[in-house]
Amino acid sequence: MGEYALANIYQYKETAQKSAELLGVIGDIMNVRKRGEKPLAYVHTYGCQQNVSDSEKIKGMLYTAGFEFTEDRNEADFILFNTCAVREHAEDRVFGNVGALKNIKRRHPSVIIALCGCMMEQKSVSDRIRKSYPFVNLVFGTHSISRFPQLLFEVLVNSKKIIDNDVDDNTIYEDIPTLRDKSFKGFIPIMYGCDNFCTYCIVPYVRGRERSRESAAIIDEVKSMVAAGYKEITLLGQNVNSYGKGLKEDITLSQLLQRIDEIEGDYILRFMTSHPKDCTHELIDTIANSKHISKHLHLPFQSGSSRILKKMNRRYTREKYLDIIAYAKEKIEGLSLTSDVIVGFPGETYEDFLETLSLVKEVEFTSLYTFIYSRRPGTPAAELPDVVTDEEKGKWFTELLKTQEAIAAKRCASMVGSVERVLVEEVNEKYGLLSGRTSGNIIVEAQGDESLIGTFRDVKITEARNWILRGEFI
Ligand code: SAH
Ligand code: SF4
Ligand code: F3S
């Protein structure tokens, strides 16, 4: 079990009090039902940081109800999978793993099995769960997290299956307790949902409309994390560049970052994800002039072909993307760039793919998150003819990976001999080395004592291993 730090116990609102009371009752019921000394919860998270952050809230509620946490689902009294719908492969994995829970339920009929997250917002999925996985007790969507205490309470008291994914509640609840996975780095969602409707993407359908948190709540949360000793804080949103839209206060992401940057302390501030269509010069200047913001920009380009970008509804061209990159490289010293890219979007030709490849060579990203297009029923792109074979797409994909590996290796090799400030994060079990990240998000490994975890250290880089660096603590 990781280290847990409990933050933000209920602040206000009647609903919160109701939830807090319910959590007490749930705790009492679970104390009677539990198999061991304490009721144990197993929470597994698939997907992106947004899901990790949601799981931290659910764990916060479970902790408040008196649960402890286990990594072993066999001994758990409550099992939860927080699921991701972004690609078909992700969904297949979840169905496989849920199927395997049947045996646990057979051996321990009292265990409560729950599924939540993006996948569960799709009716086709909840119908399949209802029909084919009768041992699942509770299904709830991303809009129902604040209702989790009520839902669990109903499952426990009425012993009936509950599916709660029909809600379109876009309220932001500030009153949910958070149990962070780590005590030195953590996420803060600054907005929820997405309004961009990129034609390949399921996220807007499962996460709902874009909505921002009030800046005061975010700033308070940053302050409390810095005061609690957090060294890295990542602001989250599907498109953080449109932060502030729809709020009563007049504020942009750049202004929010500037206000946070004024908070004193030894910490690094990250944010993701930026959308190129809204990535302003003001934002880049803010990064360049800040004290705490990492010199790192994650700016997904998805495709290097303007023709494909148009079909993706990305609302920028290759040229516009390269203009932003050029400005960022000019202004931010030591800038590290990362990105997301999709290979094999319907209608993409090899010529389009070559434009992706040439963009990758031109920009020289530190690292890339590469995906083969996955058809998502319900999205516009799912209706487009897709004639390139999987085998062909696989070849393009390999070509892209090789190109990026060579770029990353060259970059890492050029860093040998330099001294990097690294936030030490964990032990790499395989090599028995400590592992951490630079401000530019490059992984660095070095021999050292576990007590260094959660601290910033200077490391002299001695060796480059493809996209990972090795070095010695100074
Ligand atoms: N909001 C972020 C990230 C969303 S999901 C953004 O806009 O950048 C993370 C990544 O998954 C996307 O950037 C995209 O590269 C990839 N992705 C999304 N839908 C996909 C699909 N249907 N097939 C393959 N990759 C996909
Ligand atoms: Fe999906 Fe596009 Fe929204 Fe990102 S910006 S979550 S890719 S729709
Ligand atoms: Fe997956 Fe949902 Fe994130 S679909 S990528 S977990 S927003």
PDB file of N, CA and C in Angstrom, residues 384-447:
ATOM      1  N   LEU A 384     -16.617   6.806 -41.008  1.00  0.00           N
ATOM      2  CA  LEU A 384     -15.813   7.035 -42.219  1.00  0.00           C
ATOM      3  C   LEU A 384     -15.239   5.721 -42.744  1.00  0.00           C
ATOM      4  N   PRO A 385     -15.099   5.603 -44.080  1.00  0.00           N
ATOM      5  CA  PRO A 385     -14.472   4.395 -44.615  1.00  0.00           C
ATOM      6  C   PRO A 385     -13.005   4.308 -44.183  1.00  0.00           C
ATOM      7  N   ASP A 386     -12.589   3.128 -43.813  1.00  0.00           N
ATOM      8  CA  ASP A 386     -11.242   2.928 -43.265  1.00  0.00           C
ATOM      9  C   ASP A 386     -10.621   1.756 -44.024  1.00  0.00           C
ATOM     10  N   VAL A 387      -9.887   2.062 -45.076  1.00  0.00           N
ATOM     11  CA  VAL A 387      -9.488   0.988 -45.995  1.00  0.00           C
ATOM     12  C   VAL A 387      -8.080   0.441 -45.762  1.00  0.00           C
ATOM     13  N   VAL A 388      -7.242   1.207 -45.069  1.00  0.00           N
ATOM     14  CA  VAL A 388      -5.871   0.730 -44.852  1.00  0.00           C
ATOM     15  C   VAL A 388      -5.906  -0.454 -43.874  1.00  0.00           C
ATOM     16  N   THR A 389      -5.190  -1.524 -44.203  1.00  0.00           N
ATOM     17  CA  THR A 389      -5.246  -2.729 -43.357  1.00  0.00           C
ATOM     18  C   THR A 389      -4.515  -2.500 -42.031  1.00  0.00           C
ATOM     19  N   ASP A 390      -4.862  -3.319 -41.049  1.00  0.00           N
ATOM     20  CA  ASP A 390      -4.195  -3.240 -39.745  1.00  0.00           C
ATOM     21  C   ASP A 390      -2.698  -3.499 -39.894  1.00  0.00           C
ATOM     22  N   GLU A 391      -2.377  -4.413 -40.811  1.00  0.00           N
ATOM     23  CA  GLU A 391      -0.974  -4.767 -41.022  1.00  0.00           C
ATOM     24  C   GLU A 391      -0.194  -3.547 -41.522  1.00  0.00           C
ATOM     25  N   GLU A 392      -0.791  -2.855 -42.492  1.00  0.00           N
ATOM     26  CA  GLU A 392      -0.152  -1.675 -43.059  1.00  0.00           C
ATOM     27  C   GLU A 392       0.015  -0.596 -41.981  1.00  0.00           C
ATOM     28  N   LYS A 393      -1.052  -0.377 -41.196  1.00  0.00           N
ATOM     29  CA  LYS A 393      -0.983   0.629 -40.125  1.00  0.00           C
ATOM     30  C   LYS A 393       0.111   0.253 -39.121  1.00  0.00           C
ATOM     31  N   GLY A 394       0.226  -1.057 -38.887  1.00  0.00           N
ATOM     32  CA  GLY A 394       1.257  -1.547 -37.967  1.00  0.00           C
ATOM     33  C   GLY A 394       2.649  -1.184 -38.453  1.00  0.00           C
ATOM     34  N   LYS A 395       2.859  -1.279 -39.780  1.00  0.00           N
ATOM     35  CA  LYS A 395       4.177  -0.946 -40.350  1.00  0.00           C
ATOM     36  C   LYS A 395       4.466   0.542 -40.181  1.00  0.00           C
ATOM     37  N   TRP A 396       3.466   1.372 -40.449  1.00  0.00           N
ATOM     38  CA  TRP A 396       3.652   2.824 -40.278  1.00  0.00           C
ATOM     39  C   TRP A 396       4.016   3.126 -38.818  1.00  0.00           C
ATOM     40  N   PHE A 397       3.281   2.455 -37.936  1.00  0.00           N
ATOM     41  CA  PHE A 397       3.465   2.673 -36.500  1.00  0.00           C
ATOM     42  C   PHE A 397       4.913   2.355 -36.089  1.00  0.00           C
ATOM     43  N   THR A 398       5.411   1.198 -36.584  1.00  0.00           N
ATOM     44  CA  THR A 398       6.784   0.800 -36.257  1.00  0.00           C
ATOM     45  C   THR A 398       7.768   1.841 -36.795  1.00  0.00           C
ATOM     46  N   GLU A 399       7.494   2.348 -37.990  1.00  0.00           N
ATOM     47  CA  GLU A 399       8.374   3.361 -38.591  1.00  0.00           C
ATOM     48  C   GLU A 399       8.410   4.618 -37.721  1.00  0.00           C
ATOM     49  N   LEU A 400       7.244   4.988 -37.217  1.00  0.00           N
ATOM     50  CA  LEU A 400       7.151   6.157 -36.343  1.00  0.00           C
ATOM     51  C   LEU A 400       7.942   5.927 -35.045  1.00  0.00           C
ATOM     52  N   LEU A 401       7.748   4.748 -34.448  1.00  0.00           N
ATOM     53  CA  LEU A 401       8.447   4.453 -33.190  1.00  0.00           C
ATOM     54  C   LEU A 401       9.957   4.513 -33.370  1.00  0.00           C
ATOM     55  N   LYS A 402      10.422   3.915 -34.461  1.00  0.00           N
ATOM     56  CA  LYS A 402      11.879   3.902 -34.710  1.00  0.00           C
ATOM     57  C   LYS A 402      12.407   5.313 -34.864  1.00  0.00           C
ATOM     58  N   THR A 403      11.681   6.130 -35.603  1.00  0.00           N
ATOM     59  CA  THR A 403      12.100   7.515 -35.812  1.00  0.00           C
ATOM     60  C   THR A 403      12.197   8.250 -34.476  1.00  0.00           C
ATOM     61  N   GLN A 404      11.156   8.080 -33.651  1.00  0.00           N
ATOM     62  CA  GLN A 404      11.132   8.784 -32.372  1.00  0.00           C
ATOM     63  C   GLN A 404      12.223   8.258 -31.429  1.00  0.00           C
ATOM     64  N   GLU A 405      12.447   6.953 -31.459  1.00  0.00           N
ATOM     65  CA  GLU A 405      13.484   6.377 -30.586  1.00  0.00           C
ATOM     66  C   GLU A 405      14.848   6.982 -30.889  1.00  0.00           C
ATOM     67  N   ALA A 406      15.122   7.134 -32.191  1.00  0.00           N
ATOM     68  CA  ALA A 406      16.423   7.697 -32.586  1.00  0.00           C
ATOM     69  C   ALA A 406      16.540   9.143 -32.092  1.00  0.00           C
ATOM     70  N   ILE A 407      15.433   9.896 -32.180  1.00  0.00           N
ATOM     71  CA  ILE A 407      15.456  11.302 -31.732  1.00  0.00           C
ATOM     72  C   ILE A 407      15.675  11.363 -30.219  1.00  0.00           C
ATOM     73  N   ALA A 408      14.933  10.515 -29.490  1.00  0.00           N
ATOM     74  CA  ALA A 408      15.041  10.523 -28.024  1.00  0.00           C
ATOM     75  C   ALA A 408      16.441  10.099 -27.594  1.00  0.00           C
ATOM     76  N   ALA A 409      16.986   9.086 -28.289  1.00  0.00           N
ATOM     77  CA  ALA A 409      18.314   8.591 -27.927  1.00  0.00           C
ATOM     78  C   ALA A 409      19.359   9.682 -28.143  1.00  0.00           C
ATOM     79  N   LYS A 410      19.225  10.418 -29.243  1.00  0.00           N
ATOM     80  CA  LYS A 410      20.187  11.488 -29.548  1.00  0.00           C
ATOM     81  C   LYS A 410      20.115  12.575 -28.468  1.00  0.00           C
ATOM     82  N   ARG A 411      18.882  12.908 -28.107  1.00  0.00           N
ATOM     83  CA  ARG A 411      18.698  13.946 -27.106  1.00  0.00           C
ATOM     84  C   ARG A 411      19.304  13.514 -25.773  1.00  0.00           C
ATOM     85  N   CYS A 412      19.012  12.276 -25.376  1.00  0.00           N
ATOM     86  CA  CYS A 412      19.528  11.781 -24.097  1.00  0.00           C
ATOM     87  C   CYS A 412      21.053  11.737 -24.119  1.00  0.00           C
ATOM     88  N   ALA A 413      21.615  11.268 -25.246  1.00  0.00           N
ATOM     89  CA  ALA A 413      23.080  11.186 -25.349  1.00  0.00           C
ATOM     90  C   ALA A 413      23.706  12.569 -25.181  1.00  0.00           C
ATOM     91  N   SER A 414      23.026  13.593 -25.695  1.00  0.00           N
ATOM     92  CA  SER A 414      23.586  14.947 -25.616  1.00  0.00           C
ATOM     93  C   SER A 414      23.566  15.479 -24.181  1.00  0.00           C
ATOM     94  N   MET A 415      22.824  14.796 -23.303  1.00  0.00           N
ATOM     95  CA  MET A 415      22.728  15.276 -21.914  1.00  0.00           C
ATOM     96  C   MET A 415      23.787  14.659 -21.005  1.00  0.00           C
ATOM     97  N   VAL A 416      24.524  13.668 -21.522  1.00  0.00           N
ATOM     98  CA  VAL A 416      25.563  13.036 -20.692  1.00  0.00           C
ATOM     99  C   VAL A 416      26.601  14.095 -20.312  1.00  0.00           C
ATOM    100  N   GLY A 417      26.930  14.134 -19.022  1.00  0.00           N
ATOM    101  CA  GLY A 417      27.897  15.120 -18.541  1.00  0.00           C
ATOM    102  C   GLY A 417      27.208  16.307 -17.874  1.00  0.00           C
ATOM    103  N   SER A 418      25.913  16.510 -18.165  1.00  0.00           N
ATOM    104  CA  SER A 418      25.216  17.644 -17.555  1.00  0.00           C
ATOM    105  C   SER A 418      24.717  17.279 -16.149  1.00  0.00           C
ATOM    106  N   VAL A 419      24.298  18.293 -15.411  1.00  0.00           N
ATOM    107  CA  VAL A 419      23.725  18.058 -14.086  1.00  0.00           C
ATOM    108  C   VAL A 419      22.245  18.412 -14.144  1.00  0.00           C
ATOM    109  N   GLU A 420      21.393  17.480 -13.735  1.00  0.00           N
ATOM    110  CA  GLU A 420      19.952  17.684 -13.820  1.00  0.00           C
ATOM    111  C   GLU A 420      19.328  17.665 -12.422  1.00  0.00           C
ATOM    112  N   ARG A 421      18.365  18.537 -12.220  1.00  0.00           N
ATOM    113  CA  ARG A 421      17.610  18.507 -10.962  1.00  0.00           C
ATOM    114  C   ARG A 421      16.454  17.529 -11.146  1.00  0.00           C
ATOM    115  N   VAL A 422      16.399  16.540 -10.238  1.00  0.00           N
ATOM    116  CA  VAL A 422      15.461  15.435 -10.425  1.00  0.00           C
ATOM    117  C   VAL A 422      14.570  15.299  -9.195  1.00  0.00           C
ATOM    118  N   LEU A 423      13.284  15.108  -9.406  1.00  0.00           N
ATOM    119  CA  LEU A 423      12.406  14.739  -8.292  1.00  0.00           C
ATOM    120  C   LEU A 423      12.428  13.214  -8.197  1.00  0.00           C
ATOM    121  N   VAL A 424      12.976  12.707  -7.095  1.00  0.00           N
ATOM    122  CA  VAL A 424      13.118  11.258  -6.929  1.00  0.00           C
ATOM    123  C   VAL A 424      11.749  10.676  -6.564  1.00  0.00           C
ATOM    124  N   GLU A 425      11.317   9.670  -7.345  1.00  0.00           N
ATOM    125  CA  GLU A 425       9.932   9.214  -7.186  1.00  0.00           C
ATOM    126  C   GLU A 425       9.762   7.810  -6.647  1.00  0.00           C
ATOM    127  N   GLU A 426      10.630   6.883  -7.067  1.00  0.00           N
ATOM    128  CA  GLU A 426      10.379   5.488  -6.683  1.00  0.00           C
ATOM    129  C   GLU A 426      11.618   4.649  -6.877  1.00  0.00           C
ATOM    130  N   VAL A 427      11.502   3.378  -6.445  1.00  0.00           N
ATOM    131  CA  VAL A 427      12.584   2.431  -6.697  1.00  0.00           C
ATOM    132  C   VAL A 427      12.225   1.658  -7.950  1.00  0.00           C
ATOM    133  N   ASN A 428      13.156   1.578  -8.892  1.00  0.00           N
ATOM    134  CA  ASN A 428      12.968   0.714 -10.049  1.00  0.00           C
ATOM    135  C   ASN A 428      13.352  -0.697  -9.603  1.00  0.00           C
ATOM    136  N   GLU A 429      12.326  -1.530  -9.374  1.00  0.00           N
ATOM    137  CA  GLU A 429      12.523  -2.856  -8.759  1.00  0.00           C
ATOM    138  C   GLU A 429      13.525  -3.694  -9.557  1.00  0.00           C
ATOM    139  N   LYS A 430      13.449  -3.566 -10.888  1.00  0.00           N
ATOM    140  CA  LYS A 430      14.253  -4.435 -11.746  1.00  0.00           C
ATOM    141  C   LYS A 430      15.753  -4.206 -11.531  1.00  0.00           C
ATOM    142  N   TYR A 431      16.141  -2.937 -11.428  1.00  0.00           N
ATOM    143  CA  TYR A 431      17.566  -2.632 -11.334  1.00  0.00           C
ATOM    144  C   TYR A 431      17.994  -2.220  -9.926  1.00  0.00           C
ATOM    145  N   GLY A 432      17.045  -2.103  -9.017  1.00  0.00           N
ATOM    146  CA  GLY A 432      17.381  -1.667  -7.665  1.00  0.00           C
ATOM    147  C   GLY A 432      17.884  -0.233  -7.627  1.00  0.00           C
ATOM    148  N   LEU A 433      17.517   0.562  -8.625  1.00  0.00           N
ATOM    149  CA  LEU A 433      17.952   1.959  -8.669  1.00  0.00           C
ATOM    150  C   LEU A 433      16.782   2.874  -8.317  1.00  0.00           C
ATOM    151  N   LEU A 434      17.117   4.069  -7.850  1.00  0.00           N
ATOM    152  CA  LEU A 434      16.051   5.056  -7.656  1.00  0.00           C
ATOM    153  C   LEU A 434      15.738   5.688  -9.001  1.00  0.00           C
ATOM    154  N   SER A 435      14.478   6.068  -9.169  1.00  0.00           N
ATOM    155  CA  SER A 435      14.102   6.649 -10.441  1.00  0.00           C
ATOM    156  C   SER A 435      13.286   7.918 -10.201  1.00  0.00           C
ATOM    157  N   GLY A 436      13.518   8.905 -11.047  1.00  0.00           N
ATOM    158  CA  GLY A 436      12.798  10.173 -10.918  1.00  0.00           C
ATOM    159  C   GLY A 436      12.698  10.850 -12.265  1.00  0.00           C
ATOM    160  N   ARG A 437      12.246  12.096 -12.259  1.00  0.00           N
ATOM    161  CA  ARG A 437      12.083  12.821 -13.518  1.00  0.00           C
ATOM    162  C   ARG A 437      12.695  14.205 -13.443  1.00  0.00           C
ATOM    163  N   THR A 438      13.205  14.632 -14.603  1.00  0.00           N
ATOM    164  CA  THR A 438      13.703  16.007 -14.707  1.00  0.00           C
ATOM    165  C   THR A 438      12.496  16.932 -14.901  1.00  0.00           C
ATOM    166  N   SER A 439      12.764  18.223 -14.856  1.00  0.00           N
ATOM    167  CA  SER A 439      11.713  19.202 -15.120  1.00  0.00           C
ATOM    168  C   SER A 439      11.108  18.964 -16.503  1.00  0.00           C
ATOM    169  N   GLY A 440      11.933  18.527 -17.460  1.00  0.00           N
ATOM    170  CA  GLY A 440      11.457  18.243 -18.819  1.00  0.00           C
ATOM    171  C   GLY A 440      10.782  16.895 -18.949  1.00  0.00           C
ATOM    172  N   ASN A 441      10.616  16.182 -17.825  1.00  0.00           N
ATOM    173  CA  ASN A 441       9.894  14.913 -17.785  1.00  0.00           C
ATOM    174  C   ASN A 441      10.700  13.745 -18.350  1.00  0.00           C
ATOM    175  N   ILE A 442      12.018  13.820 -18.294  1.00  0.00           N
ATOM    176  CA  ILE A 442      12.852  12.689 -18.729  1.00  0.00           C
ATOM    177  C   ILE A 442      13.185  11.848 -17.495  1.00  0.00           C
ATOM    178  N   ILE A 443      13.086  10.521 -17.654  1.00  0.00           N
ATOM    179  CA  ILE A 443      13.346   9.627 -16.523  1.00  0.00           C
ATOM    180  C   ILE A 443      14.851   9.515 -16.280  1.00  0.00           C
ATOM    181  N   VAL A 444      15.238   9.638 -15.007  1.00  0.00           N
ATOM    182  CA  VAL A 444      16.640   9.521 -14.615  1.00  0.00           C
ATOM    183  C   VAL A 444      16.748   8.457 -13.518  1.00  0.00           C
ATOM    184  N   GLU A 445      17.705   7.550 -13.658  1.00  0.00           N
ATOM    185  CA  GLU A 445      17.907   6.516 -12.638  1.00  0.00           C
ATOM    186  C   GLU A 445      19.282   6.691 -12.000  1.00  0.00           C
ATOM    187  N   ALA A 446      19.347   6.440 -10.702  1.00  0.00           N
ATOM    188  CA  ALA A 446      20.633   6.545 -10.000  1.00  0.00           C
ATOM    189  C   ALA A 446      20.590   5.699  -8.734  1.00  0.00           C
ATOM    190  N   GLN A 447      21.771   5.274  -8.301  1.00  0.00           N
ATOM    191  CA  GLN A 447      21.903   4.482  -7.073  1.00  0.00           C
ATOM    192  C   GLN A 447      21.734   5.404  -5.870  1.00  0.00           C
TER     193      GLN A 447
END
